[in-house]
Short mmCIF file of C-alpha atoms and ligand atoms in Angstrom, two decimals:
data_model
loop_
_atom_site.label_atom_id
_atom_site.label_comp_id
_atom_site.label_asym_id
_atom_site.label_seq_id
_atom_site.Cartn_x
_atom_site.Cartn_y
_atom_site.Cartn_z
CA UNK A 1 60.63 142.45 25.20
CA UNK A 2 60.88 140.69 21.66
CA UNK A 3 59.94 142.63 18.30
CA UNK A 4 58.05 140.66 16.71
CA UNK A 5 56.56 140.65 12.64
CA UNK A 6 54.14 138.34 11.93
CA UNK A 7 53.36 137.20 8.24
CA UNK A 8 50.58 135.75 8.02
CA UNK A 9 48.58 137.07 10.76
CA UNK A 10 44.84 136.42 9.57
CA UNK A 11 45.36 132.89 9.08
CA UNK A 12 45.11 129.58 11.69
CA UNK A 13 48.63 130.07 12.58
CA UNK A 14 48.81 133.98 12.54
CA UNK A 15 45.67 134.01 14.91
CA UNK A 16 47.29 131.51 17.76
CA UNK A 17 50.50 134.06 17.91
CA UNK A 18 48.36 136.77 18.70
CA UNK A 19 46.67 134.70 21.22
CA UNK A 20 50.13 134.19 22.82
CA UNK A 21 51.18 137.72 22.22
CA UNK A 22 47.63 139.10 24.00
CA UNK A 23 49.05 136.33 27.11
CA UNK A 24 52.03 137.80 27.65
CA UNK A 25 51.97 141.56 26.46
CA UNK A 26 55.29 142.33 28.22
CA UNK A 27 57.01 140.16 26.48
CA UNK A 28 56.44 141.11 22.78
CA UNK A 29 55.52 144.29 20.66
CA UNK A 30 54.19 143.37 17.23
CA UNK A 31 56.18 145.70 14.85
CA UNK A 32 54.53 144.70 11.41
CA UNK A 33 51.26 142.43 10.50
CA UNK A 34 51.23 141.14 7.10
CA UNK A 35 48.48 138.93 5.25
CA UNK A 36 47.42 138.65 2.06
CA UNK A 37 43.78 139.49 1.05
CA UNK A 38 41.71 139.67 4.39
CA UNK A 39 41.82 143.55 5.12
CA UNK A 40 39.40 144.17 7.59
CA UNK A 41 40.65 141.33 9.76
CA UNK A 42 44.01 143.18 9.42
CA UNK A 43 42.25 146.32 10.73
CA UNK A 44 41.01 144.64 13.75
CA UNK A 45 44.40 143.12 14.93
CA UNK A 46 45.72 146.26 13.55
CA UNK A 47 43.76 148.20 16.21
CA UNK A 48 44.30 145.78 19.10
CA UNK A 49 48.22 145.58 18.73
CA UNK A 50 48.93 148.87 17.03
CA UNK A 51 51.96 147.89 14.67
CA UNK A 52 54.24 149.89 13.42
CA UNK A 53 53.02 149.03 9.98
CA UNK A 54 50.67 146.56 8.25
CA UNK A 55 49.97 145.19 4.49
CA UNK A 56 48.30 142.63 2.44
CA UNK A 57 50.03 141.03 -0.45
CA UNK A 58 46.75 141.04 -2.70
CA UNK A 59 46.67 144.27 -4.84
CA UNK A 60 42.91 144.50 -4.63
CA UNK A 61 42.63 143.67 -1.13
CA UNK A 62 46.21 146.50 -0.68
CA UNK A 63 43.86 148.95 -2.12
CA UNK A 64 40.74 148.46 -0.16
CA UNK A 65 42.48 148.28 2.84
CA UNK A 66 44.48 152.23 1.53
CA UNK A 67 41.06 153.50 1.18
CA UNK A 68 39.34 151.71 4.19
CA UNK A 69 40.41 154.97 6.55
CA UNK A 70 43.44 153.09 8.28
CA UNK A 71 45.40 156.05 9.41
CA UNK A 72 48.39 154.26 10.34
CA UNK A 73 51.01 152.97 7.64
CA UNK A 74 50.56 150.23 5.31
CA UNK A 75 53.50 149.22 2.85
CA UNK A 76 53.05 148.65 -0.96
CA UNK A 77 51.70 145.00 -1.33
CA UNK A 78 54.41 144.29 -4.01
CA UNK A 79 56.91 144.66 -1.77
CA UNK A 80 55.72 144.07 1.78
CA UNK A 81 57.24 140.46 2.00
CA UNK A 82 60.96 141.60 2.09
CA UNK A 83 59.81 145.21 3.93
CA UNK A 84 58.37 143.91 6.59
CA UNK A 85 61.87 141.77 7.45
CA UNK A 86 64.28 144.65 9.20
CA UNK A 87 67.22 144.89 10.79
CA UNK A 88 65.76 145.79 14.36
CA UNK A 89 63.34 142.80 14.66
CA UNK A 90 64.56 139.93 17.13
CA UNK A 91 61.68 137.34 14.97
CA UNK A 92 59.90 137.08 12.01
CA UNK A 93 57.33 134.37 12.60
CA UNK A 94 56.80 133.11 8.92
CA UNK A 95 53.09 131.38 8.78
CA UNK A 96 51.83 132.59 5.67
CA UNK A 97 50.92 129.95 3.36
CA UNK A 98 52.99 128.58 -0.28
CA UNK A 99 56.59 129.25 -0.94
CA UNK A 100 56.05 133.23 0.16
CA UNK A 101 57.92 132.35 3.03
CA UNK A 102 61.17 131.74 1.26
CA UNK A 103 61.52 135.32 0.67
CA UNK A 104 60.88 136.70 3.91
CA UNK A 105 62.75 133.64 5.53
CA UNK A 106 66.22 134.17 3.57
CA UNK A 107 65.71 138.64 4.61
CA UNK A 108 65.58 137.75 7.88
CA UNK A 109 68.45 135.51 7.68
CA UNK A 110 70.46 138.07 5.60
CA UNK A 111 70.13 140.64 8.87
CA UNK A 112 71.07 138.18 11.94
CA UNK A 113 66.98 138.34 12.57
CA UNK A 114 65.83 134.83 14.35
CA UNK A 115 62.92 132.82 12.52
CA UNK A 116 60.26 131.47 14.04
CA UNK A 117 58.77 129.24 10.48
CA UNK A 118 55.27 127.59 10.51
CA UNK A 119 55.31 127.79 7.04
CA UNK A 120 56.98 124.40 5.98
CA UNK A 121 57.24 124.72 2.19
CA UNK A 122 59.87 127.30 3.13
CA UNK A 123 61.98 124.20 3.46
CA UNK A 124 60.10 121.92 0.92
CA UNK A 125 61.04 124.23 -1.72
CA UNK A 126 64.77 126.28 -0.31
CA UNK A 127 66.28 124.17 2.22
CA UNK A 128 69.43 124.56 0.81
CA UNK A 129 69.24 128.30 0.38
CA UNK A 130 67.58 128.80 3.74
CA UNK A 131 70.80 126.09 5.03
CA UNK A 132 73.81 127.90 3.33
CA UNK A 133 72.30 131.69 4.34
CA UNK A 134 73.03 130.38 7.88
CA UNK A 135 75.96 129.51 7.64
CA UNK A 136 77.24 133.42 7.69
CA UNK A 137 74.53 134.38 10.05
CA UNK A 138 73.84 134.62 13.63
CA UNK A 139 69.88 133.96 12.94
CA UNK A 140 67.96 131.21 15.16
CA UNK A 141 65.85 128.82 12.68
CA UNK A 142 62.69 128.00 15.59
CA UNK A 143 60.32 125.33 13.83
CA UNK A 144 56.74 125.80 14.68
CA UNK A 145 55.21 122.85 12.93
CA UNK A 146 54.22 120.78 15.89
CA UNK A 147 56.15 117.63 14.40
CA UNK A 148 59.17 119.29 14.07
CA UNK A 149 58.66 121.33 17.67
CA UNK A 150 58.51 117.95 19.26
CA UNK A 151 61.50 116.68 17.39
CA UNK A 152 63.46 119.46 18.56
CA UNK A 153 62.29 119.37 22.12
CA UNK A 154 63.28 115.91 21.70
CA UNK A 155 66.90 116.20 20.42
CA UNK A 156 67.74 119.15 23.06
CA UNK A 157 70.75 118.25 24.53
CA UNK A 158 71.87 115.59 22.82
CA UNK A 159 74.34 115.40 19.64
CA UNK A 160 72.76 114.64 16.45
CA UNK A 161 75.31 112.30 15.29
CA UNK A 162 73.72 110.24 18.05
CA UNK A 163 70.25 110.10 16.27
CA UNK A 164 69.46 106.90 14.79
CA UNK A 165 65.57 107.99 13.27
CA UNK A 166 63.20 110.56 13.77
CA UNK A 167 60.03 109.31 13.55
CA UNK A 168 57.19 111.47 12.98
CA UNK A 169 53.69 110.80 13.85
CA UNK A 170 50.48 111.91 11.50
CA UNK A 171 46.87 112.17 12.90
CA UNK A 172 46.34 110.14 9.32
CA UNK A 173 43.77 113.15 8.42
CA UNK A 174 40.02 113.01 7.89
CA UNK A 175 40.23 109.81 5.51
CA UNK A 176 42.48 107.50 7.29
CA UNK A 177 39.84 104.78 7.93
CA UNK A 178 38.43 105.14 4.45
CA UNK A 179 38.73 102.12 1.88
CA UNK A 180 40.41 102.81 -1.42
CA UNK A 181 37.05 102.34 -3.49
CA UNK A 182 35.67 105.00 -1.03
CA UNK A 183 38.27 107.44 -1.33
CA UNK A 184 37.28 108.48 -5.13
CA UNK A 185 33.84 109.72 -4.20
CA UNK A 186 34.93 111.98 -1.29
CA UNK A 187 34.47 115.93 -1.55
CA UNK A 188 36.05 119.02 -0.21
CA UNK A 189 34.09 119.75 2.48
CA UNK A 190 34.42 115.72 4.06
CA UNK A 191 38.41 116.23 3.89
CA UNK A 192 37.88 119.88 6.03
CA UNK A 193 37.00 117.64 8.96
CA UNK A 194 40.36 117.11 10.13
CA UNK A 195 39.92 115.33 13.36
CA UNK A 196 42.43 116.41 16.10
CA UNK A 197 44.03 120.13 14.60
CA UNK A 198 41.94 123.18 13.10
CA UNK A 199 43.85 124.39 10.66
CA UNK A 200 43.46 126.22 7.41
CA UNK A 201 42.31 124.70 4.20
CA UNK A 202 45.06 123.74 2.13
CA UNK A 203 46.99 121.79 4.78
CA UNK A 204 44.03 119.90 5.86
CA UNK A 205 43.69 118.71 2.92
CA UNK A 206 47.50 118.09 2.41
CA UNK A 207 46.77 115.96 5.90
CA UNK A 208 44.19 113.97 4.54
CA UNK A 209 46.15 112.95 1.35
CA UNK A 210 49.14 112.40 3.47
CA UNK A 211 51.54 114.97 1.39
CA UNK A 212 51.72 117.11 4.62
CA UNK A 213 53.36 114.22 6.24
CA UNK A 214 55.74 113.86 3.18
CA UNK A 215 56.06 117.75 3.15
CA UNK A 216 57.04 117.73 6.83
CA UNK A 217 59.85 114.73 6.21
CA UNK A 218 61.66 116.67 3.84
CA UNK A 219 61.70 119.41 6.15
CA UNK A 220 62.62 117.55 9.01
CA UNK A 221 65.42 116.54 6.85
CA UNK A 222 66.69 119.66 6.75
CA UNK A 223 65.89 121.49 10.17
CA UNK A 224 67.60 118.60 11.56
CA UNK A 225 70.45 117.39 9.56
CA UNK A 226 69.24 113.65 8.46
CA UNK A 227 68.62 112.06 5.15
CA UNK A 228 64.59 111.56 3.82
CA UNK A 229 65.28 107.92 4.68
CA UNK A 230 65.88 108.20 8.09
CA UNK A 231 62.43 110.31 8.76
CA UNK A 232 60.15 107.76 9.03
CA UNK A 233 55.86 108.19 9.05
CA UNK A 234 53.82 106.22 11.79
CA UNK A 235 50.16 107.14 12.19
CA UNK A 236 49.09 107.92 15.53
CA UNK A 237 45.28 108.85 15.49
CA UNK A 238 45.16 110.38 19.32
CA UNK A 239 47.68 112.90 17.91
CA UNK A 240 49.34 113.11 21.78
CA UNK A 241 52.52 111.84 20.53
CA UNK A 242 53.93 115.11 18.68
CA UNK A 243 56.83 113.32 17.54
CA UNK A 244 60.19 111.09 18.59
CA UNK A 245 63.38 110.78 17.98
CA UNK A 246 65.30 107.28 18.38
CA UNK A 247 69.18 107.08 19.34
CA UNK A 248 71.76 104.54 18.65
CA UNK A 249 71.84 103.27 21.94
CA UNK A 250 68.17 102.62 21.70
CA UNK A 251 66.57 105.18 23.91
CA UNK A 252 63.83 107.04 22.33
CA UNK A 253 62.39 110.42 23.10
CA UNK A 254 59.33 111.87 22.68
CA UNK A 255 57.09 115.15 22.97
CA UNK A 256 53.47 114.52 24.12
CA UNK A 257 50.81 117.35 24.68
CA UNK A 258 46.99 117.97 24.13
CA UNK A 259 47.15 118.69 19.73
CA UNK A 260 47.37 122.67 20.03
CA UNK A 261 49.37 124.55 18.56
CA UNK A 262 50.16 127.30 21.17
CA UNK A 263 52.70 125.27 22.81
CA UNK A 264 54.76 125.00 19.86
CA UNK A 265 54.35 128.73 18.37
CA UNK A 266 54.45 130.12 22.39
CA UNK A 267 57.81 127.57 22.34
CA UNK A 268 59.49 129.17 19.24
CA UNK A 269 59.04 132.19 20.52
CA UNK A 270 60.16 132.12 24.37
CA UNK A 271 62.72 129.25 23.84
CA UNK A 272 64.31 128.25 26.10
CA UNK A 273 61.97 129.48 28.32
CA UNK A 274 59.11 127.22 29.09
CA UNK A 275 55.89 129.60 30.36
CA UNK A 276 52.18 128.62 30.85
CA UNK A 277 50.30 128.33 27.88
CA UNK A 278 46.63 127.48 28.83
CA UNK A 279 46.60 124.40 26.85
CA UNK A 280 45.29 121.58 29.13
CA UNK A 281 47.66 118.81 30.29
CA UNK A 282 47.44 115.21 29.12
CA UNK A 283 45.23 113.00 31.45
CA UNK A 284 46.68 109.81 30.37
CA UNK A 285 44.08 107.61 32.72
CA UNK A 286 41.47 109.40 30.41
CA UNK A 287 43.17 108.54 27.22
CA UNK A 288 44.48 104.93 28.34
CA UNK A 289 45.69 103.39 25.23
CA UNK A 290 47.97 105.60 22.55
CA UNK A 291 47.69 103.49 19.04
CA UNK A 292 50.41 103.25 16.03
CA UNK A 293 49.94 102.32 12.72
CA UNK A 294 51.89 102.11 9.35
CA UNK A 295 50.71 104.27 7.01
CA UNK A 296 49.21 102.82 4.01
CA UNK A 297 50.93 104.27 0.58
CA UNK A 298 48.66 102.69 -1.86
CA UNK A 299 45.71 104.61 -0.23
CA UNK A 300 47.82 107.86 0.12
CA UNK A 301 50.33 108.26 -2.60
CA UNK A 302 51.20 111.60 -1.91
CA UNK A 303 53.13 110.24 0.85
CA UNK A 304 55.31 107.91 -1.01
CA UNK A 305 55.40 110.86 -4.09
CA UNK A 306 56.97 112.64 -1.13
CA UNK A 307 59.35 110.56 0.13
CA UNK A 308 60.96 109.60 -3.48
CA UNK A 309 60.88 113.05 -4.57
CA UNK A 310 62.87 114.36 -1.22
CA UNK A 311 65.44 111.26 -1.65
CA UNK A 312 66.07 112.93 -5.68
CA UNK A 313 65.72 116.63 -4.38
CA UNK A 314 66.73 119.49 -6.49
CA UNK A 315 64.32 121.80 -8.34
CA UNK A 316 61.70 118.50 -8.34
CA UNK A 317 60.61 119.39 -5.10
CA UNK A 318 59.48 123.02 -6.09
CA UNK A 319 57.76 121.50 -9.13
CA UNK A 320 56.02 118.70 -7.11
CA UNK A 321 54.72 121.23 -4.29
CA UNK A 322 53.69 123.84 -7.11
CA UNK A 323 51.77 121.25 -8.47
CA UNK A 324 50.25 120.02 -5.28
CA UNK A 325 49.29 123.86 -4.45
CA UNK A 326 47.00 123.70 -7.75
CA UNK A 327 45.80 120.12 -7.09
CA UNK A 328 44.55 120.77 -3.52
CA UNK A 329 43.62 124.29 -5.18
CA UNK A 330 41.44 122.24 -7.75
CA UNK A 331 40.22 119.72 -5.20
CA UNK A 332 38.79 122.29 -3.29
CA UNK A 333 36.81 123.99 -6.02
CA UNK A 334 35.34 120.45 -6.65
CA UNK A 335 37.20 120.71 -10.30
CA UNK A 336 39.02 117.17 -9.74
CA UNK A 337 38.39 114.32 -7.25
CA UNK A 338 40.64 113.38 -4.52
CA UNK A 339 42.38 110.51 -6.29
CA UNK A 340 43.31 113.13 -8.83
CA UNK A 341 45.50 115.11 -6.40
CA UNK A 342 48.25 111.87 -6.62
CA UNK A 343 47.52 111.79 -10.06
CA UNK A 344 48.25 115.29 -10.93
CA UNK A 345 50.98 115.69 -8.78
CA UNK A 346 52.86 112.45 -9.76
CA UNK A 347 52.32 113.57 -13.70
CA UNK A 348 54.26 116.61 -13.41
CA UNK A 349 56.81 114.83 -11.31
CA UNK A 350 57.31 112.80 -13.77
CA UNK A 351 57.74 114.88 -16.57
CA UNK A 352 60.16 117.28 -14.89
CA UNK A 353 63.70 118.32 -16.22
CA UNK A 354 65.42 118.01 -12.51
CA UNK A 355 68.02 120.37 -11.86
CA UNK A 356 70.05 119.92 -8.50
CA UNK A 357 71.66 123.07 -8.29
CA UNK A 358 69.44 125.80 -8.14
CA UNK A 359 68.89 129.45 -7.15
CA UNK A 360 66.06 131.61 -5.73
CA UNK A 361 65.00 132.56 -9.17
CA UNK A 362 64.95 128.74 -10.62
CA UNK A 363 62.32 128.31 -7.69
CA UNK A 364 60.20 131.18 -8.32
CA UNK A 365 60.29 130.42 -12.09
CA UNK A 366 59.63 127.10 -11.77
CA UNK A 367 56.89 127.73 -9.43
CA UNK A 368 54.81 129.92 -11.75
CA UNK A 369 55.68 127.87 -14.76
CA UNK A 370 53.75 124.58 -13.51
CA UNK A 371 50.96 126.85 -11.60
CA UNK A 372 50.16 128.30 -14.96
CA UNK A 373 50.85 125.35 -16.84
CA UNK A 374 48.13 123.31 -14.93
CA UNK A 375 45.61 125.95 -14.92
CA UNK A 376 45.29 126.33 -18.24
CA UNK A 377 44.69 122.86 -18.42
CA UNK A 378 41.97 122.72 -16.61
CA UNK A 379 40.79 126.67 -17.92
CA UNK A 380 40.83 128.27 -14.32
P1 NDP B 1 45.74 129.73 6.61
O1 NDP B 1 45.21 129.46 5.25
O2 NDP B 1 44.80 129.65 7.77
O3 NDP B 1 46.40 131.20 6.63
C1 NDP B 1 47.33 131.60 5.69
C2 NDP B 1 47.79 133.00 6.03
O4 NDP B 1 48.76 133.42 5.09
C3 NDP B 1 46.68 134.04 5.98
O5 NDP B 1 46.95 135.07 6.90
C4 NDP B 1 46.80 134.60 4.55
O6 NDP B 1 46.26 135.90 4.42
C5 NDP B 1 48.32 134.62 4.45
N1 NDP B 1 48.87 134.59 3.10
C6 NDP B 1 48.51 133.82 2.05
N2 NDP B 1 49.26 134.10 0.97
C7 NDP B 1 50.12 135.10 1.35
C8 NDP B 1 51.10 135.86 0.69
N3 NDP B 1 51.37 135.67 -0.60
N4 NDP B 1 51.78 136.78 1.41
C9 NDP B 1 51.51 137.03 2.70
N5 NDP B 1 50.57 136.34 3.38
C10 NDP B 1 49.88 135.40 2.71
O7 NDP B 1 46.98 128.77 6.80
P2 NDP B 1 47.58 128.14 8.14
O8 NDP B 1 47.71 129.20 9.19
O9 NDP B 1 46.87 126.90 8.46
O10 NDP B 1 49.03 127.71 7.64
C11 NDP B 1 50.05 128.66 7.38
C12 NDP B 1 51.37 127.94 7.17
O11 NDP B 1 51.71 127.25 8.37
C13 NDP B 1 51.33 126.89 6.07
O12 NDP B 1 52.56 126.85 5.42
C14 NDP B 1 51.10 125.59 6.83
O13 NDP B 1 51.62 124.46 6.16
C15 NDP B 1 51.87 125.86 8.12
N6 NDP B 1 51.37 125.11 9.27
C16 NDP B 1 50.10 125.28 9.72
C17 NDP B 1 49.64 124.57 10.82
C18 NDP B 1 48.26 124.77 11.38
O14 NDP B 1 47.94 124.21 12.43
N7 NDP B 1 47.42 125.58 10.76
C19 NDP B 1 50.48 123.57 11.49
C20 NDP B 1 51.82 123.52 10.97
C21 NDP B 1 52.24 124.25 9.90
P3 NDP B 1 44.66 136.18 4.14
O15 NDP B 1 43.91 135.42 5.17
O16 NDP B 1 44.57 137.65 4.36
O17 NDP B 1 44.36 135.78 2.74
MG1 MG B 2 52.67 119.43 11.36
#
């Protein structure tokens, strides 16, 4: 039996863990649920799983959900990201959304907890932080992202010095067939059709400008010991290829599945066991043909903004995600076109006094700066 704290809980990601925690209920015991503004979601699972404890983030949403009638505990919303992370827990699986995953990510660490992480800007933002606070502890760092699932399932027994290139494969997101010329007229609600994965707003969007894909290279990087350069992006529409990794003497290894992502969060979770999920196997004579294609960088700069900033690192790649978080942020409330997200994104980056060594606080600073910084701009 696992203890298990999920952060996160009402989201895409947070919803599949439940579904593998309702599968196998003598395996895990939820200890704490944690979201940020959806309180009577948080009731329901609240009711089904009976934690320990629950919160929301949100201050308004903290106090509905006080005076809602809950009668078991809920922790201040301030605090709830590092409260929730105690000694006892064997995981903390981290799917919240931003860099509030940092926090609970490096608490966990700090008290030999394992962590199961979904949320990839963890790593975007902290990889070294996350990297050197596990190097005095005993935690497990399980990736959940299905790229980086596959990777790993890929690499398992073999040395890493052996690894010649990862590559990682992208779906190429809801505009990947688009011409340039078309791409500037495209709305919100067009890039929410993601074609293979259901997934919450923000990264479907990051998927359709291809900054996911750049996102999930620089945190491939670090989960798996490799420079930026030697990540490299191939679309694969069919999304059955999760990922491979190439070695030096030329054999290459790959993860295939039906896109879900049970297998990986169910993976991260029971590792090494392997246990029926209920996701339906491949039928390759159905799918017949699996396709590859480079991706194209003039169409999706975000992907090549990506790559160059995780080659530079430092602080830069806080200040190009925070700035991506408002330009998808801005996208969606139909405030700035989707040619704008590059745009935005690449202005800041270019602007930015890059600092290479860099603490928890630099990050949160620097975060906040450029959110507020751009919002005023545009008066939201
Ligand atoms: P969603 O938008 O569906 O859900 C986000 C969740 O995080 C919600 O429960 C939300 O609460 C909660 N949340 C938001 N802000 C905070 C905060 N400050 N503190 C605590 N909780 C917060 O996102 P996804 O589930 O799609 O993605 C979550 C993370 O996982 C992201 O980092 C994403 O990149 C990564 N990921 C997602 C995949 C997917 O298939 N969805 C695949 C691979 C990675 P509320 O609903 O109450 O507001
Ligand atoms: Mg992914």
């Amino acid at each position: 039996m696992k203890l298990l704290t999920l952060i996160g809980s009402t989201g895409s990601i947070g919803r599949q863990t439940l579904q593998v925690v309702r599968h196998y209920p003598d395996k895990f015991k939820v200890k704490g649920l944690i979201a940020h503004s959806d309180w009577e979601n948080l009731i329901k699972q609240a009711n089904e799983f009976r934690p320990e404890f629950i919160a929301l983030t949100n201050k308004e949403a903290s106090e509905k959900l006080v005076s809602s009638g809950y009668s078991g505990k809920i922790l201040p919303y301030d605090t709830a990201l590092e409260d929730c992370v105690t000694p006892d827990l064997d995981v903390v699986l981290v799917a919240c959304s931003g860099i509030n995953g940092l926090i609970p990510t490096l608490k966990a660490i700090s008290y030999n907890v394992d962590v199961a992480l979904a949320n990839k800007e963890t790593l975007v933002v902290g990889g070294e932080l996350v990297k050197s606070a596990l190097k005095g502890s005993s935690s497990n760092l399980y990736p959940v992202d299905s790229e980086h699932s596959a990777i790993w399932q890929s690499i398992n027994g073999n040395d890493r010095k052996d690894i010649k290139r990862i590559i990682i494969t992208a779906s190429g997101g809801a505009f990947r067939d688009l011409k340039k010329e078309e791409l500037y007229a495209v709305k919100a609600k067009d890039a929410l059709k993601h074609p293979n994965w259901n997934m919450g707003k923000k990264i479907t969007i990051d998927c359709a400008t291809l900054m996911n894909k750049g996102l999930e290279i620089i945190e491939a990087s670090f989960l798996f010991d490799v420079e930026v350069g030697k990540v490299v992006p191939i679309i694969h529409p069919e999304s059955i290829i999760h990922s491979m990794v190439e070695y030096n003497d030329g054999a290459v290894m790959a993860q295939m599945g039906t896109p879900s992502m049970v297998l990986p969060i169910q993976y991260a979770l029971t590792y090494p066991e392997r246990l029926e999920t209920g996701v339906s196997q491949v039928d390759f004579l159905k799918v017949r043909k699996l396709n590859f294609y480079e991706p194209d960088r003039d169409r999706f700069p975000c992907l090549r903004i990506a790559e160059e900033v995780g080659r530079v690192g430092g602080l830069l790649r806080t200040a190009m995600n925070a700035a991506n978080d408002v330009a998808v942020d801005l996208f969606l409330k139909d405030k700035i076109g989707f040619m704008e997200i590059p745009e935005l994104v690449l202005g800041e980056v270019n602007k930015f006094q890059n600092k290479k060594d860099f603490n928890l606080f630099d990050v949160l600073t620097c975060d906040r700066e450029i959110k507020e910084k751009i919002y005023s701009k545009y008066g939201v």
